C-alpha cells in the first residue's frame, strides 16, 4: 500500500442484506482510491453497518462506537460513520450518545456515502442522509426518481480484482410492506420495491463472468417479488428461472420468504430447474394462531404446516429452515406448547430463535405490553433449541453413508486456526492433504472433510462418515475440475439419498 493511500475499515452487523450493502459501499470507496484495512484505529474512515432488529444488536453497535473514542482523539481527522438500519431508526440517539460520530446514513441512501465523507473532510460538521425521501408519503414520481438514485448503488457493483465471488448475493427487492407488529424493517428500509429483472440478470451475468457459481437472491419477502419487464409482469418464479439460465451459475438460493405469499409456481421451479437448490428458509415466528394474529402475520399455524407439506410433496428432500420469536407480548404456556408442536411437526433442518425485545416505533412497542419475564423467555428459547437439536441430529445421522454434492468454500475454522498458530510460531505453512476443507450441500448442510486446497471453489462429492446436529464430516470421493464441468456432479447428487427433510 502506498504511504498516502486513504484507508477504510468497514464492519458489518446483521443480515445478508447488510453484508451486500457493505460490499457495495466498499466497492464505491475502493473506486475512489480507498484501501480496506482491518485495523480500525488506523483507518481514515470507519463505517459500522448496523442492525436494529433487536435491542442487543444496537447495544453492540454502541459498544463498538464507544471503543472508537480514543482512536478518534489520537487521529482527529478520522471520519466515523454509522450506516444501515440503526442509523435510519435513531440518528439523534446516536449523535447524542456518541458525539464523536460524524456521519449517519440510512440503508436507502448508501449511494451517498462517498459524497458525505467528502463533505465531512472538506470541513463541514457532521453529515446525515436518511431515507425519509423514500417514505410512503412521497409522490409516485418522487419515489421513482429517488429509487433510481438508490438503484445506482447496485448497478455500479464492481467486484475488486481477485475478490472471492464464488457465492454471491444479489438484491432483488428493497423494503417491506408487511408491517409485522414486532418488526422495525418497514420503517428502516421503507416500502417494498422490486428491482427490474433485467438489472438482476445483468448482475448475475457479471458475477458469473468473474467466477460466481452460487447466487443467493435477497429480499425481505423475496417470494413476493414482482416487476414490470417491457410492460409485462415478472413474478418470482420466472425470475428464478431466468437467473438459473445464466451460463456458469450452478446453484441458486433465495432468502427470505413470507409464508402468506408463497405460491406453488415457485415450488414447481424448485422441482424442475436443477440449479435451484432444495432449500427453503421460511420464518414461522410462532405456532400459536393467537400470537400470529397479534404479530399481524397473515397466516395461521395450520396454513403454515400445509405449505411445508406441499413443499415436501413438490420437492422431495427439500430442507426447510425457520425463525421463531419466543416471549412475544402475551405469549402463554399454551402458545409456547403450540410452537413446540409445530416444530416437531415440521422437522426443520435448522431454526433461528430470538427472544422478543420491543423495538421503538413498532405497533407492538406502542400497543402491547412486553409481559413475558426474561427468565421465561430464556427458558422457552432453550426449550425450542433443545427440541430442534434432536430433530437436526436425526436428520444428519440419516445422511451417514451417503455421498453428497459439496461446493467447496475454503478451509475449515479449525484448519485456519492451526495455520494461524503455525504462522505465529514462525513455522512454514505447508498445505497438507489432511487440511480440513469446508463446503455446503445443496440443502445448506455444512460439510467438513480433508481434501486438496486446489479443490476450493469447485464441486466435490463427499461420503459422509459422521455427523453432529449442525455439521457433517466426510471423506472426499471426487472433485470436479473446471474442465470436467461441474454439471456432472449435481447429476450424481440427484441420485443420492434425500438430503435434509425427513
Ligand atoms: S415480513 Fe414482517 S418480519 Fe419480515 S421484514 Fe417484513 S415486517 Fe419484518
CSV table of C-alpha atoms and ligand atoms in Angstrom, one decimal:
chain,number,residue,atom,x,y,z
A,1,UNK,CA,0.0,0.0,0.0
A,2,UNK,CA,1.3,3.5,-0.9
A,3,UNK,CA,2.0,5.7,2.1
A,4,UNK,CA,-0.6,8.3,1.2
A,5,UNK,CA,-3.4,5.9,0.2
A,6,UNK,CA,-6.6,6.5,2.0
A,7,UNK,CA,-7.9,3.7,4.2
A,8,UNK,CA,-11.3,2.4,5.3
A,9,UNK,CA,-12.5,0.0,7.9
A,10,UNK,CA,-16.0,-1.3,7.5
A,11,UNK,CA,-17.7,-3.6,10.0
A,12,UNK,CA,-21.0,-5.3,9.2
A,13,UNK,CA,-23.6,-6.4,11.7
A,14,UNK,CA,-26.9,-8.1,11.0
A,15,UNK,CA,-28.4,-9.8,8.0
A,16,UNK,CA,-27.3,-10.8,4.5
A,17,UNK,CA,-28.8,-7.6,3.1
A,18,UNK,CA,-26.3,-5.7,5.2
A,19,UNK,CA,-23.4,-7.9,4.0
A,20,UNK,CA,-24.4,-7.0,0.4
A,21,UNK,CA,-24.8,-3.3,1.3
A,22,UNK,CA,-21.3,-3.3,2.8
A,23,UNK,CA,-19.8,-4.9,-0.2
A,24,UNK,CA,-21.4,-2.2,-2.4
A,25,UNK,CA,-20.3,0.7,-0.2
A,26,UNK,CA,-16.8,-0.7,-0.1
A,27,UNK,CA,-16.8,-1.0,-3.9
A,28,UNK,CA,-17.7,2.7,-4.2
A,29,UNK,CA,-15.0,3.7,-1.8
A,30,UNK,CA,-12.4,1.4,-3.5
A,31,UNK,CA,-13.2,3.1,-6.8
A,32,UNK,CA,-12.3,6.4,-5.1
A,33,UNK,CA,-8.9,5.1,-4.0
A,34,UNK,CA,-9.7,3.8,-0.5
A,35,UNK,CA,-7.9,0.7,0.6
A,36,UNK,CA,-9.9,-1.6,3.1
A,37,UNK,CA,-7.8,-2.4,6.2
A,38,UNK,CA,-8.6,-4.5,9.3
A,39,UNK,CA,-7.1,-2.2,11.9
A,40,UNK,CA,-10.0,0.1,12.9
A,41,UNK,CA,-7.8,2.5,14.9
A,42,UNK,CA,-5.5,3.3,11.9
A,43,UNK,CA,-8.3,3.8,9.3
A,44,UNK,CA,-9.1,7.3,7.8
A,45,UNK,CA,-12.7,6.3,7.5
A,46,UNK,CA,-14.5,3.9,9.9
A,47,UNK,CA,-18.0,2.7,9.0
A,48,UNK,CA,-20.3,0.4,11.1
A,49,UNK,CA,-23.1,-1.1,9.1
A,50,UNK,CA,-25.8,-1.6,11.7
A,51,UNK,CA,-28.8,-3.8,12.5
A,52,UNK,CA,-31.9,-2.6,14.5
A,53,UNK,CA,-33.9,-5.8,14.6
A,54,UNK,CA,-33.1,-6.5,18.3
A,55,UNK,CA,-32.0,-4.3,21.1
A,56,UNK,CA,-29.0,-6.4,21.7
A,57,UNK,CA,-27.7,-5.7,18.1
A,58,UNK,CA,-28.0,-1.9,18.8
A,59,UNK,CA,-26.1,-2.3,22.2
A,60,UNK,CA,-23.3,-4.0,20.3
A,61,UNK,CA,-23.1,-1.0,17.9
A,62,UNK,CA,-22.9,1.5,20.7
A,63,UNK,CA,-20.2,-0.5,22.4
A,64,UNK,CA,-18.2,-0.6,19.1
A,65,UNK,CA,-18.7,3.1,18.7
A,66,UNK,CA,-17.6,3.7,22.3
A,67,UNK,CA,-14.3,1.8,21.5
A,68,UNK,CA,-13.7,4.4,18.8
A,69,UNK,CA,-13.5,7.4,21.1
A,70,UNK,CA,-9.8,7.1,21.9
A,71,UNK,CA,-8.6,6.3,18.3
A,72,UNK,CA,-10.6,9.4,17.2
A,73,UNK,CA,-8.8,11.6,19.8
A,74,UNK,CA,-5.5,10.3,18.6
A,75,UNK,CA,-6.5,10.8,14.9
A,76,UNK,CA,-8.7,13.9,14.7
A,77,UNK,CA,-9.3,13.7,11.0
A,78,UNK,CA,-10.8,10.2,11.3
A,79,UNK,CA,-14.3,10.0,9.9
A,80,UNK,CA,-16.6,7.8,11.9
A,81,UNK,CA,-19.9,6.8,10.2
A,82,UNK,CA,-22.9,4.7,11.2
A,83,UNK,CA,-24.8,3.3,8.3
A,84,UNK,CA,-27.7,0.9,7.9
A,85,UNK,CA,-30.9,0.3,9.9
A,86,UNK,CA,-29.9,1.8,13.3
A,87,UNK,CA,-28.8,5.0,11.6
A,88,UNK,CA,-32.2,5.3,10.0
A,89,UNK,CA,-34.1,4.5,13.2
A,90,UNK,CA,-32.3,6.6,15.7
A,91,UNK,CA,-30.0,9.3,14.3
A,92,UNK,CA,-30.5,11.7,17.2
A,93,UNK,CA,-29.8,8.9,19.8
A,94,UNK,CA,-26.5,8.0,18.0
A,95,UNK,CA,-25.3,11.6,17.9
A,96,UNK,CA,-26.3,12.4,21.5
A,97,UNK,CA,-24.8,9.2,22.9
A,98,UNK,CA,-21.7,9.2,20.6
A,99,UNK,CA,-20.8,12.8,19.8
A,100,UNK,CA,-17.6,11.6,18.1
A,101,UNK,CA,-19.7,10.2,15.2
A,102,UNK,CA,-19.5,12.3,12.0
A,103,UNK,CA,-21.8,10.5,9.6
A,104,UNK,CA,-25.2,8.8,9.8
A,105,UNK,CA,-26.7,7.3,6.7
A,106,UNK,CA,-29.8,5.0,6.3
A,107,UNK,CA,-29.9,1.9,4.2
A,108,UNK,CA,-31.9,3.7,1.4
A,109,UNK,CA,-29.2,6.4,0.9
A,110,UNK,CA,-26.0,4.4,0.9
A,111,UNK,CA,-25.1,5.6,-2.6
A,112,UNK,CA,-24.5,9.0,-1.0
A,113,UNK,CA,-21.8,7.7,1.4
A,114,UNK,CA,-18.8,8.9,-0.7
A,115,UNK,CA,-20.2,12.4,-1.1
A,116,UNK,CA,-21.0,12.6,2.6
A,117,UNK,CA,-17.4,11.6,3.5
A,118,UNK,CA,-16.1,14.3,1.2
A,119,UNK,CA,-18.3,16.9,2.8
A,120,UNK,CA,-17.0,16.0,6.2
A,121,UNK,CA,-13.4,16.0,5.1
A,122,UNK,CA,-14.0,19.4,3.4
A,123,UNK,CA,-14.6,20.8,6.8
A,124,UNK,CA,-18.3,20.6,7.3
A,125,UNK,CA,-19.7,19.3,10.6
A,126,UNK,CA,-21.5,16.0,10.5
A,127,UNK,CA,-23.3,14.6,7.6
A,128,UNK,CA,-26.7,12.9,7.6
A,129,UNK,CA,-28.7,11.1,4.9
A,130,UNK,CA,-31.9,9.4,5.8
A,131,UNK,CA,-34.4,7.7,3.6
A,132,UNK,CA,-37.4,9.9,4.6
A,133,UNK,CA,-37.3,10.7,0.9
A,134,UNK,CA,-38.4,7.2,0.3
A,135,UNK,CA,-41.3,7.5,2.7
A,136,UNK,CA,-44.7,6.1,1.9
A,137,UNK,CA,-45.9,9.8,1.6
A,138,UNK,CA,-43.7,10.5,-1.4
A,139,UNK,CA,-45.5,11.0,-4.8
A,140,UNK,CA,-45.0,8.2,-7.3
A,141,UNK,CA,-42.7,10.5,-9.4
A,142,UNK,CA,-40.6,11.4,-6.4
A,143,UNK,CA,-40.3,7.8,-5.4
A,144,UNK,CA,-39.3,6.7,-9.0
A,145,UNK,CA,-36.5,9.4,-9.1
A,146,UNK,CA,-35.3,8.5,-5.6
A,147,UNK,CA,-35.5,4.9,-6.4
A,148,UNK,CA,-33.3,5.3,-9.5
A,149,UNK,CA,-30.8,7.0,-7.3
A,150,UNK,CA,-30.5,4.2,-4.8
A,151,UNK,CA,-30.7,1.6,-7.6
A,152,UNK,CA,-27.5,3.2,-8.9
A,153,UNK,CA,-25.7,1.6,-5.9
A,154,UNK,CA,-26.4,-1.9,-7.1
A,155,UNK,CA,-25.9,-1.0,-10.8
A,156,UNK,CA,-22.4,0.3,-10.1
A,157,UNK,CA,-21.4,-3.0,-8.5
A,158,UNK,CA,-17.8,-3.8,-9.4
A,159,UNK,CA,-16.0,-6.6,-7.5
A,160,UNK,CA,-12.4,-5.8,-6.8
A,161,UNK,CA,-9.8,-7.8,-8.8
A,162,UNK,CA,-9.3,-11.1,-7.1
A,163,UNK,CA,-12.3,-10.7,-4.8
A,164,UNK,CA,-14.0,-14.0,-4.0
A,165,UNK,CA,-17.4,-14.0,-5.7
A,166,UNK,CA,-17.9,-17.8,-5.7
A,167,UNK,CA,-21.0,-17.4,-3.6
A,168,UNK,CA,-22.6,-14.0,-4.2
A,169,UNK,CA,-25.7,-12.2,-3.1
A,170,UNK,CA,-27.9,-10.2,-5.4
A,171,UNK,CA,-30.6,-7.9,-4.1
A,172,UNK,CA,-33.9,-8.4,-5.9
A,173,UNK,CA,-36.1,-6.3,-3.6
A,174,UNK,CA,-35.9,-3.5,-1.1
A,175,UNK,CA,-38.0,-2.8,1.9
A,176,UNK,CA,-41.2,-4.5,3.2
A,177,UNK,CA,-44.9,-3.7,3.3
A,178,UNK,CA,-46.0,-6.3,5.8
A,179,UNK,CA,-45.7,-4.4,9.0
A,180,UNK,CA,-45.5,-7.3,11.3
A,181,UNK,CA,-46.1,-5.7,14.7
A,182,UNK,CA,-42.7,-6.6,16.2
A,183,UNK,CA,-40.6,-5.5,13.2
A,184,UNK,CA,-38.7,-2.3,12.5
A,185,UNK,CA,-37.7,-3.2,8.9
A,186,UNK,CA,-40.6,-1.4,7.1
A,187,UNK,CA,-39.6,1.8,8.9
A,188,UNK,CA,-35.8,1.5,8.3
A,189,UNK,CA,-35.8,0.0,4.8
A,190,UNK,CA,-39.0,1.7,3.5
A,191,UNK,CA,-41.7,0.3,1.2
A,192,UNK,CA,-41.3,-2.9,-0.8
A,193,UNK,CA,-39.8,-2.2,-4.2
A,194,UNK,CA,-38.7,-4.9,-6.7
A,195,UNK,CA,-35.7,-4.3,-8.9
A,196,UNK,CA,-36.1,-4.6,-12.6
A,197,UNK,CA,-35.5,-8.3,-13.7
A,198,UNK,CA,-33.1,-7.1,-16.5
A,199,UNK,CA,-30.8,-5.4,-13.9
A,200,UNK,CA,-30.8,-8.6,-11.8
A,201,UNK,CA,-29.9,-10.8,-14.8
A,202,UNK,CA,-27.2,-8.4,-15.9
A,203,UNK,CA,-25.7,-8.6,-12.4
A,204,UNK,CA,-25.8,-12.4,-12.3
A,205,UNK,CA,-24.0,-12.5,-15.7
A,206,UNK,CA,-21.4,-10.1,-14.5
A,207,UNK,CA,-20.8,-12.2,-11.3
A,208,UNK,CA,-20.7,-15.4,-13.3
A,209,UNK,CA,-18.1,-13.9,-15.6
A,210,UNK,CA,-16.0,-13.2,-12.5
A,211,UNK,CA,-16.3,-16.8,-11.2
A,212,UNK,CA,-19.6,-16.9,-9.3
A,213,UNK,CA,-21.1,-20.4,-9.1
A,214,UNK,CA,-23.8,-19.8,-6.5
A,215,UNK,CA,-26.2,-16.9,-6.3
A,216,UNK,CA,-28.4,-16.1,-3.4
A,217,UNK,CA,-31.3,-13.7,-4.3
A,218,UNK,CA,-32.1,-11.4,-1.4
A,219,UNK,CA,-35.3,-9.7,-0.3
A,220,UNK,CA,-37.2,-9.2,2.9
A,221,UNK,CA,-40.1,-11.2,1.4
A,222,UNK,CA,-38.4,-12.4,-1.7
A,223,UNK,CA,-41.2,-14.6,-2.9
A,224,UNK,CA,-43.5,-11.6,-3.3
A,225,UNK,CA,-41.1,-10.1,-5.9
A,226,UNK,CA,-42.9,-8.6,-8.9
A,227,UNK,CA,-41.6,-6.2,-11.5
A,228,UNK,CA,-42.5,-4.9,-15.0
A,229,UNK,CA,-40.4,-6.0,-17.9
A,230,UNK,CA,-41.5,-4.4,-21.3
A,231,UNK,CA,-44.9,-3.8,-19.7
A,232,UNK,CA,-45.1,-7.5,-18.8
A,233,UNK,CA,-45.3,-8.7,-15.2
A,234,UNK,CA,-42.3,-10.8,-14.0
A,235,UNK,CA,-43.0,-12.7,-10.8
A,236,UNK,CA,-40.5,-14.5,-8.6
A,237,UNK,CA,-40.8,-18.0,-10.2
A,238,UNK,CA,-39.9,-16.5,-13.6
A,239,UNK,CA,-37.0,-14.6,-12.1
A,240,UNK,CA,-35.7,-17.8,-10.5
A,241,UNK,CA,-35.8,-19.5,-13.9
A,242,UNK,CA,-34.0,-16.6,-15.6
A,243,UNK,CA,-31.2,-16.3,-13.1
A,244,UNK,CA,-30.8,-20.1,-13.2
A,245,UNK,CA,-30.3,-19.9,-17.0
A,246,UNK,CA,-27.3,-17.6,-16.7
A,247,UNK,CA,-24.3,-19.6,-18.0
A,248,UNK,CA,-21.9,-20.5,-15.2
A,249,UNK,CA,-24.4,-20.2,-12.4
A,250,UNK,CA,-24.7,-23.7,-10.9
A,251,UNK,CA,-26.7,-23.1,-7.8
A,252,UNK,CA,-29.4,-20.6,-7.0
A,253,UNK,CA,-30.8,-19.9,-3.5
A,254,UNK,CA,-33.2,-17.2,-2.2
A,255,UNK,CA,-33.9,-15.7,1.2
A,256,UNK,CA,-36.2,-15.0,2.9
A,257,UNK,CA,-39.8,-16.0,2.3
A,258,UNK,CA,-43.1,-14.8,3.6
A,259,UNK,CA,-45.4,-17.8,4.2
A,260,UNK,CA,-48.6,-15.9,3.3
A,261,UNK,CA,-47.4,-15.0,-0.2
A,262,UNK,CA,-45.8,-18.4,-1.1
A,263,UNK,CA,-47.2,-19.8,-4.4
A,264,UNK,CA,-46.9,-23.2,-6.0
A,265,UNK,CA,-45.2,-21.9,-9.2
A,266,UNK,CA,-42.1,-21.3,-7.1
A,267,UNK,CA,-42.2,-24.9,-5.8
A,268,UNK,CA,-42.6,-26.1,-9.4
A,269,UNK,CA,-39.5,-24.2,-10.4
A,270,UNK,CA,-37.6,-25.6,-7.4
A,271,UNK,CA,-38.6,-29.1,-8.6
A,272,UNK,CA,-37.9,-28.6,-12.3
A,273,UNK,CA,-34.8,-26.4,-12.6
A,274,UNK,CA,-31.7,-28.2,-11.5
A,275,UNK,CA,-29.8,-25.1,-10.5
A,276,UNK,CA,-32.4,-24.1,-7.9
A,277,UNK,CA,-31.3,-25.7,-4.6
A,278,UNK,CA,-33.7,-27.8,-2.5
A,279,UNK,CA,-33.6,-25.4,0.4
A,280,UNK,CA,-36.2,-23.0,1.8
A,281,UNK,CA,-35.9,-20.5,4.6
A,282,UNK,CA,-39.4,-19.6,5.6
A,283,UNK,CA,-40.0,-18.0,9.0
A,284,UNK,CA,-43.0,-19.2,11.0
A,285,UNK,CA,-42.3,-17.0,14.1
A,286,UNK,CA,-44.9,-18.9,16.2
A,287,UNK,CA,-47.1,-22.0,16.2
A,288,UNK,CA,-49.9,-20.2,18.0
A,289,UNK,CA,-52.7,-18.6,16.0
A,290,UNK,CA,-53.4,-16.1,18.8
A,291,UNK,CA,-49.7,-14.9,18.7
A,292,UNK,CA,-49.6,-14.9,14.9
A,293,UNK,CA,-52.6,-12.7,14.9
A,294,UNK,CA,-51.0,-10.3,17.4
A,295,UNK,CA,-47.9,-10.3,15.3
A,296,UNK,CA,-50.0,-9.5,12.3
A,297,UNK,CA,-48.6,-12.4,10.3
A,298,UNK,CA,-51.2,-13.1,7.7
A,299,UNK,CA,-51.4,-16.9,8.0
A,300,UNK,CA,-52.4,-19.5,10.6
A,301,UNK,CA,-50.3,-22.3,12.0
A,302,UNK,CA,-52.3,-24.8,10.0
A,303,UNK,CA,-51.7,-22.9,6.8
A,304,UNK,CA,-48.0,-22.8,7.5
A,305,UNK,CA,-47.9,-26.5,8.1
A,306,UNK,CA,-49.9,-27.2,5.0
A,307,UNK,CA,-47.3,-25.1,3.0
A,308,UNK,CA,-44.4,-27.1,4.4
A,309,UNK,CA,-46.2,-30.3,3.4
A,310,UNK,CA,-46.8,-29.0,-0.1
A,311,UNK,CA,-43.1,-28.0,-0.4
A,312,UNK,CA,-42.1,-31.6,0.5
A,313,UNK,CA,-44.6,-33.0,-2.0
A,314,UNK,CA,-43.3,-30.9,-4.8
A,315,UNK,CA,-39.6,-31.0,-3.9
A,316,UNK,CA,-38.6,-34.4,-2.3
A,317,UNK,CA,-35.6,-34.0,0.0
A,318,UNK,CA,-36.1,-30.3,0.5
A,319,UNK,CA,-34.5,-28.9,3.6
A,320,UNK,CA,-36.5,-26.2,5.4
A,321,UNK,CA,-35.3,-23.7,7.9
A,322,UNK,CA,-37.4,-21.3,10.0
A,323,UNK,CA,-37.3,-18.4,12.5
A,324,UNK,CA,-39.2,-18.1,15.8
A,325,UNK,CA,-39.7,-15.4,18.3
A,326,UNK,CA,-40.2,-16.5,21.9
A,327,UNK,CA,-41.8,-14.4,24.6
A,328,UNK,CA,-43.8,-12.2,22.3
A,329,UNK,CA,-46.3,-10.0,24.1
A,330,UNK,CA,-48.9,-12.1,25.9
A,331,UNK,CA,-47.4,-15.4,24.9
A,332,UNK,CA,-48.8,-18.0,27.3
A,333,UNK,CA,-47.5,-21.5,28.1
A,334,UNK,CA,-50.2,-22.9,25.8
A,335,UNK,CA,-48.9,-20.7,22.9
A,336,UNK,CA,-45.4,-21.9,23.6
A,337,UNK,CA,-46.6,-25.5,23.5
A,338,UNK,CA,-48.2,-24.8,20.2
A,339,UNK,CA,-44.9,-23.6,18.8
A,340,UNK,CA,-43.1,-26.7,20.1
A,341,UNK,CA,-45.8,-28.8,18.4
A,342,UNK,CA,-45.3,-27.0,15.1
A,343,UNK,CA,-41.5,-27.5,15.3
A,344,UNK,CA,-42.0,-31.2,16.0
A,345,UNK,CA,-44.4,-31.5,13.1
A,346,UNK,CA,-42.4,-29.6,10.5
A,347,UNK,CA,-39.0,-31.2,11.3
A,348,UNK,CA,-36.8,-28.3,10.2
A,349,UNK,CA,-33.2,-28.6,9.2
A,350,UNK,CA,-32.4,-25.7,11.5
A,351,UNK,CA,-34.2,-22.8,13.2
A,352,UNK,CA,-33.2,-19.4,14.4
A,353,UNK,CA,-34.8,-18.4,17.7
A,354,UNK,CA,-34.9,-14.9,19.1
A,355,UNK,CA,-36.1,-13.6,22.4
A,356,UNK,CA,-38.6,-10.9,21.8
A,357,UNK,CA,-37.3,-7.4,22.5
A,358,UNK,CA,-39.7,-4.4,21.8
A,359,UNK,CA,-38.4,-2.1,19.1
A,360,UNK,CA,-39.4,1.6,19.3
A,361,UNK,CA,-41.8,2.7,16.6
A,362,UNK,CA,-43.4,-0.7,16.1
A,363,UNK,CA,-47.0,-1.4,16.8
A,364,UNK,CA,-46.2,-4.0,19.4
A,365,UNK,CA,-44.0,-1.4,21.2
A,366,UNK,CA,-46.8,1.1,21.2
A,367,UNK,CA,-49.8,-1.0,22.0
A,368,UNK,CA,-48.7,-4.3,23.7
A,369,UNK,CA,-47.1,-5.0,27.0
A,370,UNK,CA,-43.7,-6.8,27.0
A,371,UNK,CA,-45.1,-9.0,29.7
A,372,UNK,CA,-43.2,-12.3,29.4
A,373,UNK,CA,-40.5,-12.4,32.1
A,374,UNK,CA,-36.9,-12.5,30.9
A,375,UNK,CA,-36.2,-15.9,32.6
A,376,UNK,CA,-39.3,-17.3,30.9
A,377,UNK,CA,-38.1,-16.1,27.5
A,378,UNK,CA,-34.7,-17.6,28.2
A,379,UNK,CA,-36.3,-20.9,29.2
A,380,UNK,CA,-38.6,-21.1,26.2
A,381,UNK,CA,-35.6,-20.2,23.9
A,382,UNK,CA,-33.7,-23.2,25.4
A,383,UNK,CA,-36.6,-25.5,25.0
A,384,UNK,CA,-37.1,-24.7,21.3
A,385,UNK,CA,-33.4,-25.1,20.7
A,386,UNK,CA,-33.1,-28.4,22.5
A,387,UNK,CA,-36.1,-29.9,20.7
A,388,UNK,CA,-34.6,-28.7,17.4
A,389,UNK,CA,-31.2,-30.2,18.2
A,390,UNK,CA,-32.7,-33.6,18.5
A,391,UNK,CA,-34.6,-33.2,15.2
A,392,UNK,CA,-31.5,-31.8,13.4
A,393,UNK,CA,-29.4,-34.7,14.7
A,394,UNK,CA,-31.8,-37.3,13.5
A,395,UNK,CA,-31.8,-35.7,10.0
A,396,UNK,CA,-28.0,-35.5,9.8
A,397,UNK,CA,-27.5,-39.0,11.3
A,398,UNK,CA,-29.5,-40.4,8.4
A,399,UNK,CA,-27.0,-39.0,6.0
A,400,UNK,CA,-24.1,-41.1,7.3
A,401,UNK,CA,-23.1,-43.4,4.5
A,402,UNK,CA,-24.5,-41.3,1.7
A,403,UNK,CA,-22.5,-39.2,-0.8
A,404,UNK,CA,-23.4,-35.6,-1.2
A,405,UNK,CA,-22.5,-32.8,-3.6
A,406,UNK,CA,-20.5,-30.0,-1.9
A,407,UNK,CA,-19.4,-26.6,-3.2
A,408,UNK,CA,-16.0,-26.3,-1.5
A,409,UNK,CA,-15.8,-22.9,0.1
A,410,UNK,CA,-12.4,-22.9,1.8
A,411,UNK,CA,-10.5,-24.2,4.8
A,412,UNK,CA,-12.5,-25.2,7.9
A,413,UNK,CA,-12.3,-22.9,11.0
A,414,UNK,CA,-10.0,-25.5,12.8
A,415,UNK,CA,-7.7,-25.6,9.8
A,416,UNK,CA,-7.5,-21.8,9.6
A,417,UNK,CA,-6.7,-21.7,13.4
A,418,UNK,CA,-4.0,-24.3,13.1
A,419,UNK,CA,-2.5,-22.4,10.1
A,420,UNK,CA,-2.6,-19.2,12.1
A,421,UNK,CA,-0.8,-20.9,15.1
A,422,UNK,CA,1.8,-22.2,12.7
A,423,UNK,CA,2.4,-18.7,11.4
A,424,UNK,CA,2.6,-17.2,14.9
A,425,UNK,CA,5.2,-19.8,15.8
A,426,UNK,CA,7.1,-18.8,12.7
A,427,UNK,CA,6.8,-22.2,11.1
A,428,UNK,CA,6.3,-22.5,7.4
A,429,UNK,CA,2.7,-23.1,6.5
A,430,UNK,CA,2.6,-26.1,4.3
A,431,UNK,CA,-0.7,-27.3,2.9
A,432,UNK,CA,-1.1,-30.9,3.8
A,433,UNK,CA,-3.6,-33.3,2.4
A,434,UNK,CA,-5.1,-33.6,5.9
A,435,UNK,CA,-6.1,-30.0,5.9
A,436,UNK,CA,-9.8,-29.8,6.6
A,437,UNK,CA,-11.9,-28.1,4.0
A,438,UNK,CA,-15.4,-26.9,4.4
A,439,UNK,CA,-18.3,-26.7,1.9
A,440,UNK,CA,-22.1,-26.7,1.7
A,441,UNK,CA,-24.6,-29.2,0.2
A,442,UNK,CA,-27.5,-28.1,-1.9
A,443,UNK,CA,-29.6,-28.3,1.2
A,444,UNK,CA,-27.3,-26.0,3.1
A,445,UNK,CA,-25.7,-28.6,5.3
A,446,UNK,CA,-22.1,-27.7,6.3
A,447,UNK,CA,-19.6,-30.5,5.4
A,448,UNK,CA,-16.0,-30.7,6.7
A,449,UNK,CA,-13.6,-33.1,5.1
A,450,UNK,CA,-9.9,-33.5,4.3
A,451,UNK,CA,-9.0,-32.5,0.8
A,452,UNK,CA,-6.6,-30.7,-1.5
A,453,UNK,CA,-6.7,-26.9,-1.3
A,454,UNK,CA,-6.9,-26.6,-5.1
A,455,UNK,CA,-10.4,-28.0,-4.8
A,456,UNK,CA,-11.6,-24.8,-3.2
A,457,UNK,CA,-14.1,-23.2,-5.5
A,458,UNK,CA,-15.0,-26.5,-7.2
A,459,UNK,CA,-17.7,-29.0,-6.6
A,460,UNK,CA,-16.9,-32.3,-4.8
A,461,UNK,CA,-18.6,-35.5,-4.0
A,462,UNK,CA,-18.1,-36.3,-0.3
A,463,UNK,CA,-19.0,-39.5,1.5
A,464,UNK,CA,-20.5,-38.7,4.9
A,465,UNK,CA,-18.9,-40.7,7.8
A,466,UNK,CA,-20.1,-38.8,10.9
A,467,UNK,CA,-22.5,-36.1,11.8
A,468,UNK,CA,-23.5,-33.7,14.6
A,469,UNK,CA,-26.7,-31.7,14.6
A,470,UNK,CA,-25.1,-28.9,12.6
A,471,UNK,CA,-22.1,-30.4,10.8
A,472,UNK,CA,-21.4,-33.3,8.5
A,473,UNK,CA,-18.0,-34.9,8.4
A,474,UNK,CA,-16.8,-37.0,5.5
A,475,UNK,CA,-14.2,-38.2,3.1
A,476,UNK,CA,-13.6,-37.0,-0.4
A,477,UNK,CA,-14.9,-39.2,-3.2
A,478,UNK,CA,-14.1,-37.0,-6.1
A,479,UNK,CA,-13.6,-33.4,-7.1
A,480,UNK,CA,-14.6,-31.8,-10.3
A,481,UNK,CA,-12.0,-29.8,-12.2
A,482,UNK,CA,-13.1,-26.9,-14.3
A,483,UNK,CA,-12.6,-29.0,-17.5
A,484,UNK,CA,-14.8,-31.7,-16.1
A,485,UNK,CA,-17.7,-29.2,-16.0
A,486,UNK,CA,-19.4,-29.1,-12.6
A,487,UNK,CA,-22.8,-30.0,-14.0
A,488,UNK,CA,-21.7,-33.7,-13.8
A,489,UNK,CA,-21.7,-33.6,-10.0
A,490,UNK,CA,-25.3,-32.4,-9.5
A,491,UNK,CA,-26.4,-35.3,-11.6
A,492,UNK,CA,-24.5,-37.6,-9.1
A,493,UNK,CA,-26.1,-35.9,-6.2
A,494,UNK,CA,-29.6,-36.2,-7.6
A,495,UNK,CA,-29.4,-40.0,-7.5
A,496,UNK,CA,-28.3,-39.9,-3.8
A,497,UNK,CA,-30.4,-40.3,-0.7
A,498,UNK,CA,-32.5,-37.4,0.2
A,499,UNK,CA,-30.7,-34.5,1.9
A,500,UNK,CA,-32.3,-32.8,4.9
A,501,UNK,CA,-36.0,-33.3,5.3
A,502,UNK,CA,-37.3,-36.5,6.8
B,1,LIG,S1,-42.3,-9.7,6.7
B,1,LIG,FE1,-42.6,-8.9,8.8
B,1,LIG,S2,-40.8,-9.7,9.8
B,1,LIG,FE2,-40.3,-9.8,7.7
B,1,LIG,S3,-39.2,-7.8,7.2
B,1,LIG,FE3,-41.4,-7.5,6.7
B,1,LIG,S4,-42.3,-6.7,8.6
B,1,LIG,FE4,-40.3,-7.5,9.2
